[in-house]
Amino acid sequence: MLAAYAARISPDHPLSALTVGDRPAPDVPEGWARVRVKAASLNHHDLWSLRGVGLPEDRLPMILGCDAAGLDDDGNEVVVHAVVSDPSWQGDETLDPRRSLLSERYQGTLADEVVVPRRNLVPKPPELSWEEAACLPTAWLTAYRMLFTQAGLPPGSTVLVQGAGGGVATALIALGRAAGLRIWATSRDEDKRTRALELGAEQAFESGARLPAKVDAVMETVGAATWGHSVRALRPGGAIVISGATSGPNPKATELNRIFFLQLRVLGSTMGTRDELDRLVRFLRTTGVRPVIDEVLPLEEAAKGFERMASGDLVGKIVFTRP
Ligand SMILES: NC(=O)c1ccc[n+]([C@@H]2O[C@H](COP(=O)([O-])OP(=O)(O)OC[C@H]3O[C@@H](n4cnc5c(N)ncnc54)[C@H](OP(=O)(O)O)[C@@H]3O)[C@@H](O)[C@H]2O)c1
């Protein structure tokens, strides 16, 4: 079957480690289900994997991809939940120390077929296209958990979203707006700031700009480049929810004094549970909010999508399709 996979690891030139070609179709273990992939979306996680982050050499070749929507063997339309927890684990799957994401231990979704534990399938409603549904399991689920589970923000709160063009950031803006939050966004790029306003942000600022007021919470995925600004943006008692560090994990100033003096809260967030994915799907059905898709490409052209993500020149998600 056709697949986009890591044939080797390249920390400095991740795109050179990507191969789009033939891989054996997967066997289906007891209790698992096969999904014929109709659409799969790209995440920064896939670039990290090519760099060897979370993917050791002894697991290669590894099909990349966490997100997919497709048909199971009974013809049901499904969305795939990417967090695979231990069969004995009870409760929040993201807290299982032995959990992995698809493409870390088990083969990923950028292929004709993927196999996952049967409990990882969530029904896809007909209102969502294959492409839209394929955006949900990582970026949109992460944004959902950041806003509603970790920050627990009441409607009317002011929230700053850093790096407005990203897959997670566009989800934060659209979901937050639909939930009655006042969203402010930053971006280095004027066009992306305009898109943020179109998506529902009330105001958009240049990265690092002085804000007109302090905010209740900051949603952080950029990391070192924006961390200081995020800490300085908060009101006393406010919260930063962090789920990524694209620009690096070591900010120049950690602002520790400000964190304790203003009693700020720093909350880590990773992916989300199957139940949260199910609720996210219902949230989209109810509100009419839909994922922001930058480009749809056939899987054969996966390398082009990876290049665009590596360049940072995109707004929202890149989706790969299969016939
Ligand atoms: N913990 C989890 O479960 C989880 C889940 C999903 C994603 N993540 C992580 O979250 C991060 C974002 O993921 P994504 O899929 O949304 O990635 P993405 O779509 O590639 O995000 C791109 C955005 O990052 C911002 N950015 C990148 N480098 C920057 C820099 N040096 N300075 C300022 N902004 C910069 C850009 O903002 P502007 O160009 O608009 O300024 C850009 O729009 C990644 O590191 C990813 O690994 C974690």
Tab-separated table of C-alpha atoms and ligand atoms in Angstrom:
chain	number	residue	atom	x	y	z
A	1	MET	CA	0.000	0.000	0.000
A	2	LEU	CA	1.064	3.627	-0.447
A	3	ALA	CA	2.487	5.308	2.667
A	4	ALA	CA	4.549	8.317	3.751
A	5	TYR	CA	7.161	6.996	6.165
A	6	ALA	CA	10.396	7.722	7.967
A	7	ALA	CA	13.026	5.539	6.324
A	8	ARG	CA	15.773	7.056	8.451
A	9	ILE	CA	16.277	9.859	10.971
A	10	SER	CA	17.773	13.240	10.140
A	11	PRO	CA	17.881	15.751	13.024
A	12	ASP	CA	19.073	18.600	10.740
A	13	HIS	CA	17.407	17.791	7.398
A	14	PRO	CA	14.130	16.079	8.319
A	15	LEU	CA	12.635	16.359	4.827
A	16	SER	CA	15.473	14.200	3.436
A	17	ALA	CA	14.356	11.346	5.744
A	18	LEU	CA	10.829	11.182	4.287
A	19	THR	CA	9.931	8.456	1.777
A	20	VAL	CA	6.606	8.180	-0.064
A	21	GLY	CA	6.323	4.643	-1.395
A	22	ASP	CA	5.142	1.117	-0.874
A	23	ARG	CA	4.760	-0.505	2.582
A	24	PRO	CA	3.149	-3.859	3.486
A	25	ALA	CA	-0.546	-3.682	4.433
A	26	PRO	CA	-0.917	-4.149	8.221
A	27	ASP	CA	-2.189	-7.279	10.023
A	28	VAL	CA	-5.133	-6.736	12.360
A	29	PRO	CA	-4.453	-7.953	15.926
A	30	GLU	CA	-7.303	-9.275	18.102
A	31	GLY	CA	-9.356	-6.357	19.466
A	32	TRP	CA	-7.981	-3.943	16.855
A	33	ALA	CA	-9.703	-2.531	13.770
A	34	ARG	CA	-8.540	-1.723	10.259
A	35	VAL	CA	-9.430	1.701	8.851
A	36	ARG	CA	-9.277	2.413	5.122
A	37	VAL	CA	-7.955	5.966	5.227
A	38	LYS	CA	-9.907	8.566	3.213
A	39	ALA	CA	-8.064	11.606	4.604
A	40	ALA	CA	-5.151	12.129	7.002
A	41	SER	CA	-3.752	15.420	8.268
A	42	LEU	CA	-0.186	16.521	8.870
A	43	ASN	CA	1.089	17.722	12.244
A	44	HIS	CA	4.318	19.206	13.469
A	45	HIS	CA	4.711	15.859	15.297
A	46	ASP	CA	5.497	14.258	11.906
A	47	LEU	CA	8.405	16.648	11.360
A	48	TRP	CA	9.674	15.988	14.908
A	49	SER	CA	9.537	12.224	14.125
A	50	LEU	CA	11.741	12.666	11.029
A	51	ARG	CA	14.205	14.514	13.297
A	52	GLY	CA	14.195	11.501	15.665
A	53	VAL	CA	12.232	13.183	18.480
A	54	GLY	CA	10.166	10.382	20.070
A	55	LEU	CA	11.144	7.972	17.261
A	56	PRO	CA	14.299	5.882	17.842
A	57	GLU	CA	16.116	4.322	14.850
A	58	ASP	CA	15.237	0.760	15.935
A	59	ARG	CA	11.547	1.397	15.169
A	60	LEU	CA	12.166	2.314	11.534
A	61	PRO	CA	10.712	2.180	8.963
A	62	MET	CA	7.745	3.969	10.579
A	63	ILE	CA	4.672	5.234	8.738
A	64	LEU	CA	4.069	8.799	9.902
A	65	GLY	CA	0.788	10.471	10.844
A	66	CYS	CA	-1.439	10.643	13.916
A	67	ASP	CA	-4.715	11.771	12.355
A	68	ALA	CA	-7.135	9.996	10.041
A	69	ALA	CA	-10.748	9.631	9.041
A	70	GLY	CA	-11.931	6.681	7.014
A	71	LEU	CA	-14.014	3.517	6.805
A	72	ASP	CA	-13.743	0.512	9.116
A	73	ASP	CA	-14.229	-3.046	7.802
A	74	ASP	CA	-17.994	-2.809	8.489
A	75	GLY	CA	-18.260	0.337	6.338
A	76	ASN	CA	-18.726	2.731	9.301
A	77	GLU	CA	-17.366	6.259	8.859
A	78	VAL	CA	-14.907	6.844	11.709
A	79	VAL	CA	-12.374	9.281	13.132
A	80	VAL	CA	-9.241	7.721	14.617
A	81	HIS	CA	-8.170	8.663	18.171
A	82	ALA	CA	-4.352	8.753	18.056
A	83	VAL	CA	-3.533	8.059	21.731
A	84	VAL	CA	-2.901	4.333	22.245
A	85	SER	CA	-2.930	3.474	25.946
A	86	ASP	CA	-2.082	0.157	27.585
A	87	PRO	CA	-5.035	-2.301	27.409
A	88	SER	CA	-5.058	-2.437	31.242
A	89	TRP	CA	-5.202	1.377	31.614
A	90	GLN	CA	-8.402	2.884	33.049
A	91	GLY	CA	-9.415	6.550	32.741
A	92	ASP	CA	-7.669	9.481	31.022
A	93	GLU	CA	-5.556	7.855	28.287
A	94	THR	CA	-3.198	10.841	28.070
A	95	LEU	CA	-2.026	10.175	31.643
A	96	ASP	CA	-0.986	6.545	31.001
A	97	PRO	CA	2.841	6.567	31.329
A	98	ARG	CA	2.958	3.764	28.718
A	99	ARG	CA	0.741	5.497	26.150
A	100	SER	CA	2.065	6.347	22.718
A	101	LEU	CA	0.767	8.305	19.749
A	102	LEU	CA	0.246	6.586	16.422
A	103	SER	CA	3.547	6.641	14.472
A	104	GLU	CA	5.650	6.418	17.672
A	105	ARG	CA	5.285	2.676	18.474
A	106	TYR	CA	2.483	1.652	16.105
A	107	GLN	CA	2.390	2.504	12.389
A	108	GLY	CA	0.728	5.839	11.581
A	109	THR	CA	-2.073	7.151	9.424
A	110	LEU	CA	-0.349	8.548	6.296
A	111	ALA	CA	-1.179	5.395	4.340
A	112	ASP	CA	-3.976	3.494	2.589
A	113	GLU	CA	-4.726	1.622	5.828
A	114	VAL	CA	-4.080	1.989	9.551
A	115	VAL	CA	-4.891	-0.425	12.380
A	116	VAL	CA	-5.820	0.826	15.864
A	117	PRO	CA	-7.419	-0.597	19.018
A	118	ARG	CA	-11.180	-0.804	18.323
A	119	ARG	CA	-11.879	1.544	21.262
A	120	ASN	CA	-9.883	4.266	19.420
A	121	LEU	CA	-12.624	4.697	16.800
A	122	VAL	CA	-15.064	7.609	17.146
A	123	PRO	CA	-18.086	7.866	14.800
A	124	LYS	CA	-17.703	10.525	12.084
A	125	PRO	CA	-20.890	12.529	11.596
A	126	PRO	CA	-22.025	13.049	7.979
A	127	GLU	CA	-21.879	16.860	8.390
A	128	LEU	CA	-18.075	16.732	8.521
A	129	SER	CA	-16.157	16.056	5.299
A	130	TRP	CA	-13.366	13.459	5.348
A	131	GLU	CA	-10.842	16.300	5.180
A	132	GLU	CA	-12.419	18.195	8.097
A	133	ALA	CA	-12.718	15.071	10.257
A	134	ALA	CA	-9.050	14.238	9.610
A	135	CYS	CA	-7.972	17.513	11.254
A	136	LEU	CA	-9.496	16.702	14.637
A	137	PRO	CA	-7.494	13.980	16.447
A	138	THR	CA	-4.307	15.968	17.200
A	139	ALA	CA	-4.362	19.747	16.613
A	140	TRP	CA	-8.064	20.317	17.259
A	141	LEU	CA	-8.275	17.863	20.160
A	142	THR	CA	-5.212	19.465	21.751
A	143	ALA	CA	-6.794	22.911	21.418
A	144	TYR	CA	-10.087	21.632	22.894
A	145	ARG	CA	-8.339	20.197	25.965
A	146	MET	CA	-6.169	23.309	26.444
A	147	LEU	CA	-9.166	25.644	26.517
A	148	PHE	CA	-11.886	23.637	28.179
A	149	THR	CA	-10.210	20.933	30.323
A	150	GLN	CA	-6.900	22.484	31.403
A	151	ALA	CA	-7.732	26.208	31.525
A	152	GLY	CA	-11.460	25.656	32.223
A	153	LEU	CA	-12.199	29.180	31.031
A	154	PRO	CA	-15.672	30.664	31.606
A	155	PRO	CA	-17.292	32.523	28.656
A	156	GLY	CA	-16.218	36.156	28.453
A	157	SER	CA	-12.619	35.440	29.528
A	158	THR	CA	-9.829	37.047	27.509
A	159	VAL	CA	-7.380	34.553	25.992
A	160	LEU	CA	-4.147	35.229	24.110
A	161	VAL	CA	-3.215	32.719	21.359
A	162	GLN	CA	0.439	32.859	20.297
A	163	GLY	CA	1.513	32.041	16.692
A	164	ALA	CA	-1.886	32.477	15.053
A	165	GLY	CA	-1.184	30.581	11.822
A	166	GLY	CA	-0.531	27.143	13.306
A	167	GLY	CA	-2.803	24.113	13.208
A	168	VAL	CA	-3.363	24.203	16.983
A	169	ALA	CA	-3.546	28.023	17.064
A	170	THR	CA	-6.253	28.276	14.384
A	171	ALA	CA	-8.246	25.650	16.288
A	172	LEU	CA	-7.830	27.633	19.529
A	173	ILE	CA	-9.141	30.784	17.845
A	174	ALA	CA	-12.161	29.125	16.232
A	175	LEU	CA	-13.137	26.968	19.214
A	176	GLY	CA	-12.565	29.779	21.719
A	177	ARG	CA	-14.653	32.231	19.750
A	178	ALA	CA	-17.518	29.732	19.406
A	179	ALA	CA	-17.421	29.152	23.182
A	180	GLY	CA	-17.803	32.863	23.956
A	181	LEU	CA	-14.186	33.649	24.791
A	182	ARG	CA	-12.596	36.957	23.801
A	183	ILE	CA	-9.619	35.870	21.686
A	184	TRP	CA	-6.526	37.955	21.062
A	185	ALA	CA	-3.916	36.475	18.743
A	186	THR	CA	-0.303	37.188	17.779
A	187	SER	CA	1.553	36.414	14.588
A	188	ARG	CA	4.788	37.503	12.949
A	189	ASP	CA	2.980	37.816	9.646
A	190	GLU	CA	0.433	40.459	8.644
A	191	ASP	CA	-1.588	38.116	6.411
A	192	LYS	CA	-1.857	35.591	9.236
A	193	ARG	CA	-3.056	38.351	11.587
A	194	THR	CA	-5.777	39.219	9.073
A	195	ARG	CA	-6.777	35.543	8.863
A	196	ALA	CA	-6.913	35.372	12.676
A	197	LEU	CA	-9.437	38.229	12.700
A	198	GLU	CA	-11.502	36.464	10.013
A	199	LEU	CA	-11.464	33.312	12.149
A	200	GLY	CA	-12.955	35.144	15.104
A	201	ALA	CA	-10.109	36.784	17.004
A	202	GLU	CA	-11.219	40.148	18.401
A	203	GLN	CA	-7.748	41.666	17.992
A	204	ALA	CA	-4.490	40.540	16.373
A	205	PHE	CA	-1.026	41.830	17.291
A	206	GLU	CA	2.525	41.495	16.051
A	207	SER	CA	4.445	38.848	17.999
A	208	GLY	CA	5.773	40.404	21.216
A	209	ALA	CA	3.652	43.581	20.928
A	210	ARG	CA	2.466	45.402	24.045
A	211	LEU	CA	-1.175	44.436	24.705
A	212	PRO	CA	-3.921	46.912	25.710
A	213	ALA	CA	-4.705	44.920	28.888
A	214	LYS	CA	-3.673	41.810	30.801
A	215	VAL	CA	-5.343	38.532	29.813
A	216	ASP	CA	-6.881	35.691	31.836
A	217	ALA	CA	-4.998	32.960	30.000
A	218	VAL	CA	-2.388	32.397	27.280
A	219	MET	CA	-2.358	29.423	24.910
A	220	GLU	CA	1.267	28.671	24.123
A	221	THR	CA	2.604	26.359	21.382
A	222	VAL	CA	5.486	28.476	20.040
A	223	GLY	CA	7.808	28.077	23.064
A	224	ALA	CA	11.104	29.968	23.504
A	225	ALA	CA	10.278	32.756	21.017
A	226	THR	CA	7.069	33.836	22.791
A	227	TRP	CA	7.390	32.533	26.380
A	228	GLY	CA	8.500	35.824	27.984
A	229	HIS	CA	5.682	37.701	26.277
A	230	SER	CA	3.193	35.043	27.417
A	231	VAL	CA	4.209	35.369	31.072
A	232	ARG	CA	4.135	39.190	30.953
A	233	ALA	CA	0.687	39.167	29.297
A	234	LEU	CA	-1.085	37.507	32.253
A	235	ARG	CA	-3.144	39.133	35.005
A	236	PRO	CA	-2.343	38.023	38.575
A	237	GLY	CA	-3.578	34.446	39.023
A	238	GLY	CA	-3.790	33.884	35.262
A	239	ALA	CA	-2.790	30.670	33.489
A	240	ILE	CA	-0.483	29.683	30.640
A	241	VAL	CA	-1.447	26.416	29.002
A	242	ILE	CA	1.483	25.020	27.022
A	243	SER	CA	1.303	22.128	24.561
A	244	GLY	CA	4.274	22.778	22.293
A	245	ALA	CA	7.598	24.541	21.830
A	246	THR	CA	8.164	24.801	18.076
A	247	SER	CA	10.834	27.500	18.422
A	248	GLY	CA	12.706	25.613	21.168
A	249	PRO	CA	12.372	24.685	24.853
A	250	ASN	CA	14.771	27.200	26.452
A	251	PRO	CA	13.476	30.784	26.575
A	252	LYS	CA	16.036	33.548	27.224
A	253	ALA	CA	14.174	34.654	30.358
A	254	THR	CA	11.985	32.206	32.246
A	255	GLU	CA	10.334	35.009	34.283
A	256	LEU	CA	10.313	32.849	37.435
A	257	ASN	CA	9.947	35.848	39.758
A	258	ARG	CA	6.861	37.030	37.942
A	259	ILE	CA	5.373	33.504	37.983
A	260	PHE	CA	5.476	33.172	41.778
A	261	PHE	CA	4.911	36.825	42.651
A	262	LEU	CA	1.739	37.064	40.522
A	263	GLN	CA	0.716	33.490	41.410
A	264	LEU	CA	0.551	32.473	37.775
A	265	ARG	CA	-0.326	28.911	36.833
A	266	VAL	CA	1.624	26.953	34.196
A	267	LEU	CA	-0.344	24.006	32.879
A	268	GLY	CA	1.005	21.371	30.501
A	269	SER	CA	-1.380	19.811	28.016
A	270	THR	CA	-1.019	16.881	25.618
A	271	MET	CA	-3.546	15.594	23.077
A	272	GLY	CA	-6.879	14.595	24.666
A	273	THR	CA	-8.985	11.612	25.631
A	274	ARG	CA	-11.317	9.595	23.407
A	275	ASP	CA	-14.243	11.154	25.298
A	276	GLU	CA	-12.899	14.656	24.602
A	277	LEU	CA	-12.598	13.777	20.895
A	278	ASP	CA	-16.207	12.604	20.934
A	279	ARG	CA	-17.273	15.883	22.610
A	280	LEU	CA	-15.200	17.924	20.149
A	281	VAL	CA	-17.043	16.251	17.258
A	282	ARG	CA	-20.378	17.122	18.926
A	283	PHE	CA	-19.186	20.716	19.548
A	284	LEU	CA	-18.522	21.124	15.803
A	285	ARG	CA	-21.916	19.645	14.910
A	286	THR	CA	-23.677	22.009	17.295
A	287	THR	CA	-21.802	25.203	16.504
A	288	GLY	CA	-21.080	24.734	12.791
A	289	VAL	CA	-17.395	25.522	13.436
A	290	ARG	CA	-15.118	23.726	10.961
A	291	PRO	CA	-11.342	23.132	10.862
A	292	VAL	CA	-9.262	25.630	8.933
A	293	ILE	CA	-7.628	23.786	6.034
A	294	ASP	CA	-4.744	25.435	4.233
A	295	GLU	CA	-4.232	22.839	1.481
A	296	VAL	CA	-5.508	19.418	0.428
A	297	LEU	CA	-3.029	17.211	-1.460
A	298	PRO	CA	-3.092	13.602	-2.676
A	299	LEU	CA	-0.872	11.434	-0.456
A	300	GLU	CA	1.462	10.942	-3.433
A	301	GLU	CA	2.410	14.635	-2.974
A	302	ALA	CA	3.062	14.353	0.782
A	303	ALA	CA	6.593	15.768	0.443
A	304	LYS	CA	5.133	19.085	-0.721
A	305	GLY	CA	2.962	19.275	2.406
A	306	PHE	CA	5.909	18.505	4.682
A	307	GLU	CA	7.928	21.264	2.968
A	308	ARG	CA	5.162	23.788	3.560
A	309	MET	CA	4.904	22.876	7.237
A	310	ALA	CA	8.674	23.096	7.683
A	311	SER	CA	8.669	26.573	6.104
A	312	GLY	CA	5.982	27.777	8.562
A	313	ASP	CA	4.171	29.388	5.647
A	314	LEU	CA	0.645	28.131	6.248
A	315	VAL	CA	-2.610	28.943	7.985
A	316	GLY	CA	-4.348	25.910	9.459
A	317	LYS	CA	-4.015	22.297	8.407
A	318	ILE	CA	-2.525	20.351	5.516
A	319	VAL	CA	-4.585	17.302	4.584
A	320	PHE	CA	-3.635	14.296	2.426
A	321	THR	CA	-6.344	12.312	0.663
A	322	ARG	CA	-6.746	8.796	-0.747
A	323	PRO	CA	-9.257	7.771	-3.450
B	1	LIG	N1	1.329	18.360	23.218
B	1	LIG	C1	0.568	17.957	22.207
B	1	LIG	O1	-0.241	17.058	22.335
B	1	LIG	C2	0.668	18.669	20.908
B	1	LIG	C3	-0.363	18.538	19.970
B	1	LIG	C4	-0.278	19.280	18.787
B	1	LIG	C5	0.842	20.087	18.566
B	1	LIG	N2	1.838	20.141	19.483
B	1	LIG	C6	3.005	21.005	19.273
B	1	LIG	O2	2.562	22.334	19.152
B	1	LIG	C7	3.356	23.034	18.206
B	1	LIG	C8	2.447	23.628	17.131
B	1	LIG	O3	1.892	22.557	16.385
B	1	LIG	P1	1.106	22.840	15.052
B	1	LIG	O4	0.746	21.526	14.469
B	1	LIG	O5	0.057	23.863	15.330
B	1	LIG	O6	2.313	23.466	14.191
B	1	LIG	P2	2.313	24.467	13.006
B	1	LIG	O7	0.992	24.412	12.316
B	1	LIG	O8	3.542	24.170	12.225
B	1	LIG	O9	2.492	25.897	13.776
B	1	LIG	C9	3.082	26.912	13.090
B	1	LIG	C10	3.010	28.214	13.878
B	1	LIG	O10	4.054	28.272	14.847
B	1	LIG	C11	4.457	29.627	14.966
B	1	LIG	N3	5.939	29.722	15.063
B	1	LIG	C12	6.834	28.823	14.651
B	1	LIG	N4	8.084	29.254	14.908
B	1	LIG	C13	7.962	30.453	15.475
B	1	LIG	C14	8.884	31.414	15.965
B	1	LIG	N5	10.205	31.218	15.898
B	1	LIG	N6	8.406	32.569	16.481
B	1	LIG	C15	7.080	32.785	16.555
B	1	LIG	N7	6.159	31.880	16.111
B	1	LIG	C16	6.597	30.752	15.569
B	1	LIG	C17	4.029	30.346	13.703
B	1	LIG	O11	3.274	31.449	14.082
B	1	LIG	P3	3.191	32.779	13.179
B	1	LIG	O12	3.887	32.515	11.876
B	1	LIG	O13	1.715	32.970	13.025
B	1	LIG	O14	3.855	33.842	13.976
B	1	LIG	C18	3.236	29.329	12.924
B	1	LIG	O15	2.002	29.830	12.442
B	1	LIG	C19	4.373	22.022	17.664
B	1	LIG	O16	5.608	22.190	18.339
B	1	LIG	C20	3.760	20.683	17.984
B	1	LIG	O17	4.708	19.667	18.128
B	1	LIG	C21	1.759	19.449	20.649
